[in-house]
Amino acid sequence: MAIKKTEADAAIEAAAKEVKDEAVKKAPAKRTTAAKKTTTTKRSTAAKKTAENIVIQQGGAEISTAELVEKAKAESGVKAPKSVNIYVKPEENMVYYVVDDEKGSFSLC
């Protein structure tokens, strides 16, 4: 006993095939890993070229943020800190720091 396909079954199969064909056409092309590596390398190279320097000036004196970080590390006595947080309060002429868990302060100028 063979089962005959009706016109409805044939229409369903045709619609399913059409949807599948459209999905294949719309699928994005796969990227190769070589292309990803090249793109990543270009971005990291561009990021390394940017030099940043912030200088705080007050009352005729100036100090860079790098100098503030180094001074906070030296004052705290922590040799290899995991975190350094610096708070500059120019109105008080003070710098407050937390190096790892060591808190302290020093004069801005």
GROMACS .gro file of N, CA and C in nm, residues 4-106:
model
  309
    4LYS      N    1  -0.004   0.817  -0.143
    4LYS     CA    2   0.006   0.914  -0.252
    4LYS      C    3   0.025   1.054  -0.194
    5LYS      N    4   0.109   1.133  -0.261
    5LYS     CA    5   0.128   1.272  -0.222
    5LYS      C    6   0.012   1.353  -0.277
    6THR      N    7  -0.039   1.434  -0.191
    6THR     CA    8  -0.147   1.522  -0.236
    6THR      C    9  -0.086   1.652  -0.283
    7GLU      N   10  -0.166   1.733  -0.342
    7GLU     CA   11  -0.118   1.864  -0.388
    7GLU      C   12  -0.073   1.949  -0.270
    8ALA      N   13  -0.137   1.935  -0.155
    8ALA     CA   14  -0.101   2.012  -0.036
    8ALA      C   15   0.037   1.970   0.013
    9ASP      N   16   0.065   1.838   0.013
    9ASP     CA   17   0.197   1.791   0.054
    9ASP      C   18   0.305   1.844  -0.039
   10ALA      N   19   0.280   1.844  -0.167
   10ALA     CA   20   0.376   1.893  -0.265
   10ALA      C   21   0.399   2.042  -0.245
   11ALA      N   22   0.294   2.117  -0.214
   11ALA     CA   23   0.307   2.261  -0.193
   11ALA      C   24   0.390   2.289  -0.068
   12ILE      N   25   0.370   2.210   0.036
   12ILE     CA   26   0.445   2.228   0.161
   12ILE      C   27   0.593   2.200   0.137
   13GLU      N   28   0.625   2.093   0.067
   13GLU     CA   29   0.764   2.060   0.037
   13GLU      C   30   0.829   2.169  -0.047
   14ALA      N   31   0.758   2.222  -0.144
   14ALA     CA   32   0.812   2.328  -0.230
   14ALA      C   33   0.839   2.454  -0.148
   15ALA      N   34   0.747   2.490  -0.058
   15ALA     CA   35   0.765   2.608   0.026
   15ALA      C   36   0.884   2.590   0.120
   16ALA      N   37   0.899   2.470   0.176
   16ALA     CA   38   1.011   2.442   0.266
   16ALA      C   39   1.144   2.454   0.191
   17LYS      N   40   1.150   2.402   0.070
   17LYS     CA   41   1.272   2.410  -0.010
   17LYS      C   42   1.305   2.555  -0.043
   18GLU      N   43   1.203   2.634  -0.073
   18GLU     CA   44   1.223   2.775  -0.107
   18GLU      C   45   1.277   2.851   0.014
   19VAL      N   46   1.223   2.826   0.132
   19VAL     CA   47   1.270   2.892   0.254
   19VAL      C   48   1.415   2.854   0.282
   20LYS      N   49   1.448   2.727   0.264
   20LYS     CA   50   1.584   2.679   0.287
   20LYS      C   51   1.680   2.745   0.190
   21ASP      N   52   1.643   2.756   0.063
   21ASP     CA   53   1.728   2.819  -0.037
   21ASP      C   54   1.753   2.966  -0.004
   22GLU      N   55   1.651   3.037   0.042
   22GLU     CA   56   1.666   3.178   0.078
   22GLU      C   57   1.757   3.193   0.199
   23ALA      N   58   1.748   3.102   0.295
   23ALA     CA   59   1.833   3.109   0.415
   23ALA      C   60   1.978   3.089   0.376
   24VAL      N   61   2.006   3.001   0.283
   24VAL     CA   62   2.143   2.977   0.239
   24VAL      C   63   2.197   3.101   0.169
   25LYS      N   64   2.115   3.168   0.089
   25LYS     CA   65   2.159   3.289   0.019
   25LYS      C   66   2.188   3.402   0.117
   26LYS      N   67   2.110   3.413   0.225
   26LYS     CA   68   2.124   3.523   0.320
   26LYS      C   69   2.229   3.496   0.426
   27ALA      N   70   2.278   3.375   0.438
   27ALA     CA   71   2.375   3.341   0.541
   27ALA      C   72   2.504   3.420   0.518
   28PRO      N   73   2.562   3.478   0.625
   28PRO     CA   74   2.685   3.554   0.608
   28PRO      C   75   2.802   3.463   0.574
   29ALA      N   76   2.895   3.516   0.500
   29ALA     CA   77   3.014   3.438   0.463
   29ALA      C   78   3.099   3.415   0.587
   30LYS      N   79   3.158   3.299   0.597
   30LYS     CA   80   3.243   3.267   0.712
   30LYS      C   81   3.376   3.337   0.696
   31ARG      N   82   3.425   3.392   0.807
   31ARG     CA   83   3.555   3.459   0.805
   31ARG      C   84   3.663   3.358   0.842
   32THR      N   85   3.779   3.380   0.789
   32THR     CA   86   3.890   3.293   0.823
   32THR      C   87   3.959   3.347   0.947
   33THR      N   88   4.029   3.263   1.018
   33THR     CA   89   4.099   3.307   1.138
   33THR      C   90   4.214   3.400   1.102
   34ALA      N   91   4.271   3.386   0.983
   34ALA     CA   92   4.380   3.474   0.941
   34ALA      C   93   4.331   3.618   0.932
   35ALA      N   94   4.212   3.640   0.883
   35ALA     CA   95   4.158   3.774   0.873
   35ALA      C   96   4.137   3.835   1.011
   36LYS      N   97   4.093   3.756   1.107
   36LYS     CA   98   4.074   3.806   1.242
   36LYS      C   99   4.207   3.847   1.304
   37LYS      N  100   4.310   3.767   1.286
   37LYS     CA  101   4.440   3.797   1.343
   37LYS      C  102   4.496   3.925   1.284
   38THR      N  103   4.481   3.946   1.156
   38THR     CA  104   4.531   4.066   1.091
   38THR      C  105   4.460   4.189   1.146
   39THR      N  106   4.329   4.182   1.161
   39THR     CA  107   4.252   4.294   1.212
   39THR      C  108   4.293   4.326   1.355
   40THR      N  109   4.310   4.224   1.439
   40THR     CA  110   4.348   4.244   1.577
   40THR      C  111   4.487   4.307   1.586
   41THR      N  112   4.577   4.263   1.504
   41THR     CA  113   4.712   4.317   1.505
   41THR      C  114   4.712   4.464   1.469
   42LYS      N  115   4.634   4.502   1.368
   42LYS     CA  116   4.629   4.642   1.328
   42LYS      C  117   4.574   4.729   1.439
   43ARG      N  118   4.472   4.683   1.510
   43ARG     CA  119   4.413   4.762   1.618
   43ARG      C  120   4.511   4.778   1.733
   44SER      N  121   4.578   4.671   1.772
   44SER     CA  122   4.669   4.680   1.885
   44SER      C  123   4.789   4.767   1.851
   45THR      N  124   4.834   4.766   1.727
   45THR     CA  125   4.945   4.851   1.686
   45THR      C  126   4.906   4.997   1.694
   46ALA      N  127   4.786   5.030   1.650
   46ALA     CA  128   4.739   5.168   1.655
   46ALA      C  129   4.726   5.216   1.799
   47ALA      N  130   4.681   5.129   1.888
   47ALA     CA  131   4.664   5.166   2.028
   47ALA      C  132   4.799   5.193   2.095
   48LYS      N  133   4.902   5.123   2.057
   48LYS     CA  134   5.034   5.140   2.118
   48LYS      C  135   5.098   5.273   2.078
   49LYS      N  136   5.058   5.331   1.964
   49LYS     CA  137   5.119   5.454   1.917
   49LYS      C  138   5.072   5.577   1.992
   50THR      N  139   4.959   5.569   2.063
   50THR     CA  140   4.904   5.684   2.133
   50THR      C  141   4.978   5.704   2.264
   51ALA      N  142   5.035   5.823   2.280
   51ALA     CA  143   5.103   5.858   2.405
   51ALA      C  144   5.015   5.956   2.480
   52GLU      N  145   4.995   5.929   2.607
   52GLU     CA  146   4.910   6.015   2.689
   52GLU      C  147   4.988   6.066   2.808
   53ASN      N  148   4.971   6.193   2.837
   53ASN     CA  149   5.037   6.253   2.952
   53ASN      C  150   4.943   6.357   3.011
   54ILE      N  151   4.915   6.346   3.139
   54ILE     CA  152   4.828   6.442   3.207
   54ILE      C  153   4.912   6.513   3.312
   55VAL      N  154   4.908   6.645   3.310
   55VAL     CA  155   4.985   6.726   3.404
   55VAL      C  156   4.888   6.815   3.482
   56ILE      N  157   4.906   6.817   3.614
   56ILE     CA  158   4.825   6.902   3.700
   56ILE      C  159   4.909   7.023   3.737
   57GLN      N  160   4.854   7.141   3.712
   57GLN     CA  161   4.924   7.266   3.744
   57GLN      C  162   4.845   7.342   3.849
   58GLN      N  163   4.920   7.389   3.952
   58GLN     CA  164   4.856   7.469   4.056
   58GLN      C  165   4.963   7.552   4.125
   59GLY      N  166   4.934   7.679   4.141
   59GLY     CA  167   5.023   7.768   4.216
   59GLY      C  168   5.163   7.773   4.162
   60GLY      N  169   5.180   7.768   4.032
   60GLY     CA  170   5.312   7.777   3.971
   60GLY      C  171   5.388   7.646   3.968
   61ALA      N  172   5.334   7.542   4.027
   61ALA     CA  173   5.400   7.411   4.025
   61ALA      C  174   5.320   7.317   3.937
   62GLU      N  175   5.385   7.213   3.891
   62GLU     CA  176   5.314   7.113   3.811
   62GLU      C  177   5.367   6.974   3.843
   63ILE      N  178   5.279   6.876   3.829
   63ILE     CA  179   5.316   6.737   3.853
   63ILE      C  180   5.233   6.650   3.759
   64SER      N  181   5.297   6.548   3.703
   64SER     CA  182   5.226   6.459   3.610
   64SER      C  183   5.160   6.346   3.688
   65THR      N  184   5.063   6.285   3.626
   65THR     CA  185   4.995   6.174   3.692
   65THR      C  186   5.090   6.057   3.714
   66ALA      N  187   5.185   6.038   3.625
   66ALA     CA  188   5.283   5.930   3.642
   66ALA      C  189   5.367   5.956   3.767
   67GLU      N  190   5.404   6.083   3.790
   67GLU     CA  191   5.480   6.117   3.910
   67GLU      C  192   5.396   6.096   4.035
   68LEU      N  193   5.266   6.128   4.027
   68LEU     CA  194   5.178   6.105   4.142
   68LEU      C  195   5.170   5.957   4.177
   69VAL      N  196   5.159   5.872   4.076
   69VAL     CA  197   5.151   5.728   4.099
   69VAL      C  198   5.280   5.678   4.162
   70GLU      N  199   5.395   5.720   4.108
   70GLU     CA  200   5.524   5.675   4.163
   70GLU      C  201   5.543   5.722   4.307
   71LYS      N  202   5.504   5.847   4.334
   71LYS     CA  203   5.518   5.899   4.471
   71LYS      C  204   5.427   5.824   4.568
   72ALA      N  205   5.304   5.791   4.525
   72ALA     CA  206   5.212   5.716   4.610
   72ALA      C  207   5.266   5.577   4.639
   73LYS      N  208   5.323   5.513   4.538
   73LYS     CA  209   5.383   5.380   4.559
   73LYS      C  210   5.498   5.387   4.658
   74ALA      N  211   5.584   5.489   4.642
   74ALA     CA  212   5.700   5.503   4.731
   74ALA      C  213   5.656   5.533   4.874
   75GLU      N  214   5.558   5.621   4.890
   75GLU     CA  215   5.510   5.658   5.023
   75GLU      C  216   5.442   5.541   5.094
   76SER      N  217   5.372   5.456   5.017
   76SER     CA  218   5.299   5.345   5.079
   76SER      C  219   5.391   5.233   5.124
   77GLY      N  220   5.504   5.220   5.057
   77GLY     CA  221   5.598   5.112   5.091
   77GLY      C  222   5.563   4.979   5.029
   78VAL      N  223   5.461   4.973   4.946
   78VAL     CA  224   5.422   4.850   4.877
   78VAL      C  225   5.511   4.835   4.754
   79LYS      N  226   5.584   4.724   4.746
   79LYS     CA  227   5.682   4.707   4.637
   79LYS      C  228   5.618   4.670   4.504
   80ALA      N  229   5.520   4.581   4.502
   80ALA     CA  230   5.454   4.538   4.378
   80ALA      C  231   5.302   4.548   4.398
   81PRO      N  232   5.248   4.670   4.390
   81PRO     CA  233   5.104   4.687   4.417
   81PRO      C  234   5.017   4.630   4.306
   82LYS      N  235   4.900   4.581   4.347
   82LYS     CA  236   4.802   4.530   4.252
   82LYS      C  237   4.709   4.641   4.206
   83SER      N  238   4.684   4.740   4.292
   83SER     CA  239   4.598   4.851   4.254
   83SER      C  240   4.648   4.980   4.319
   84VAL      N  241   4.633   5.089   4.245
   84VAL     CA  242   4.671   5.221   4.293
   84VAL      C  243   4.556   5.316   4.261
   85ASN      N  244   4.499   5.376   4.364
   85ASN     CA  245   4.393   5.475   4.347
   85ASN      C  246   4.441   5.608   4.404
   86ILE      N  247   4.431   5.714   4.324
   86ILE     CA  248   4.481   5.845   4.365
   86ILE      C  249   4.368   5.947   4.355
   87TYR      N  250   4.355   6.031   4.457
   87TYR     CA  251   4.253   6.135   4.463
   87TYR      C  252   4.324   6.268   4.484
   88VAL      N  253   4.311   6.359   4.388
   88VAL     CA  254   4.377   6.488   4.395
   88VAL      C  255   4.274   6.593   4.438
   89LYS      N  256   4.308   6.666   4.545
   89LYS     CA  257   4.220   6.773   4.594
   89LYS      C  258   4.299   6.904   4.590
   90PRO      N  259   4.295   6.973   4.475
   90PRO     CA  260   4.375   7.096   4.461
   90PRO      C  261   4.334   7.205   4.559
   91GLU      N  262   4.206   7.210   4.597
   91GLU     CA  263   4.162   7.314   4.691
   91GLU      C  264   4.227   7.297   4.828
   92GLU      N  265   4.269   7.174   4.861
   92GLU     CA  266   4.337   7.148   4.987
   92GLU      C  267   4.488   7.134   4.967
   93ASN      N  268   4.533   7.136   4.841
   93ASN     CA  269   4.673   7.116   4.805
   93ASN      C  270   4.722   6.979   4.852
   94MET      N  271   4.633   6.878   4.845
   94MET     CA  272   4.666   6.744   4.894
   94MET      C  273   4.636   6.637   4.790
   95VAL      N  274   4.708   6.527   4.804
   95VAL     CA  275   4.686   6.407   4.724
   95VAL      C  276   4.663   6.293   4.822
   96TYR      N  277   4.553   6.223   4.804
   96TYR     CA  278   4.521   6.108   4.888
   96TYR      C  279   4.532   5.983   4.802
   97TYR      N  280   4.582   5.875   4.861
   97TYR     CA  281   4.601   5.753   4.783
   97TYR      C  282   4.562   5.630   4.863
   98VAL      N  283   4.531   5.525   4.789
   98VAL     CA  284   4.511   5.391   4.845
   98VAL      C  285   4.588   5.297   4.753
   99VAL      N  286   4.696   5.242   4.804
   99VAL     CA  287   4.777   5.146   4.730
   99VAL      C  288   4.755   5.011   4.795
  100ASP      N  289   4.692   4.922   4.719
  100ASP     CA  290   4.637   4.798   4.774
  100ASP      C  291   4.548   4.836   4.892
  101ASP      N  292   4.588   4.809   5.015
  101ASP     CA  293   4.504   4.848   5.130
  101ASP      C  294   4.571   4.955   5.215
  102GLU      N  295   4.686   5.006   5.170
  102GLU     CA  296   4.758   5.110   5.243
  102GLU      C  297   4.706   5.247   5.201
  103LYS      N  298   4.660   5.326   5.302
  103LYS     CA  299   4.607   5.460   5.277
  103LYS      C  300   4.709   5.563   5.322
  104GLY      N  301   4.709   5.678   5.255
  104GLY     CA  302   4.799   5.784   5.294
  104GLY      C  303   4.772   5.910   5.216
  105SER      N  304   4.857   6.011   5.238
  105SER     CA  305   4.842   6.138   5.168
  105SER      C  306   4.977   6.208   5.163
  106PHE      N  307   4.986   6.303   5.069
  106PHE     CA  308   5.103   6.390   5.062
  106PHE      C  309   5.061   6.519   4.996
   0.00000   0.00000   0.00000
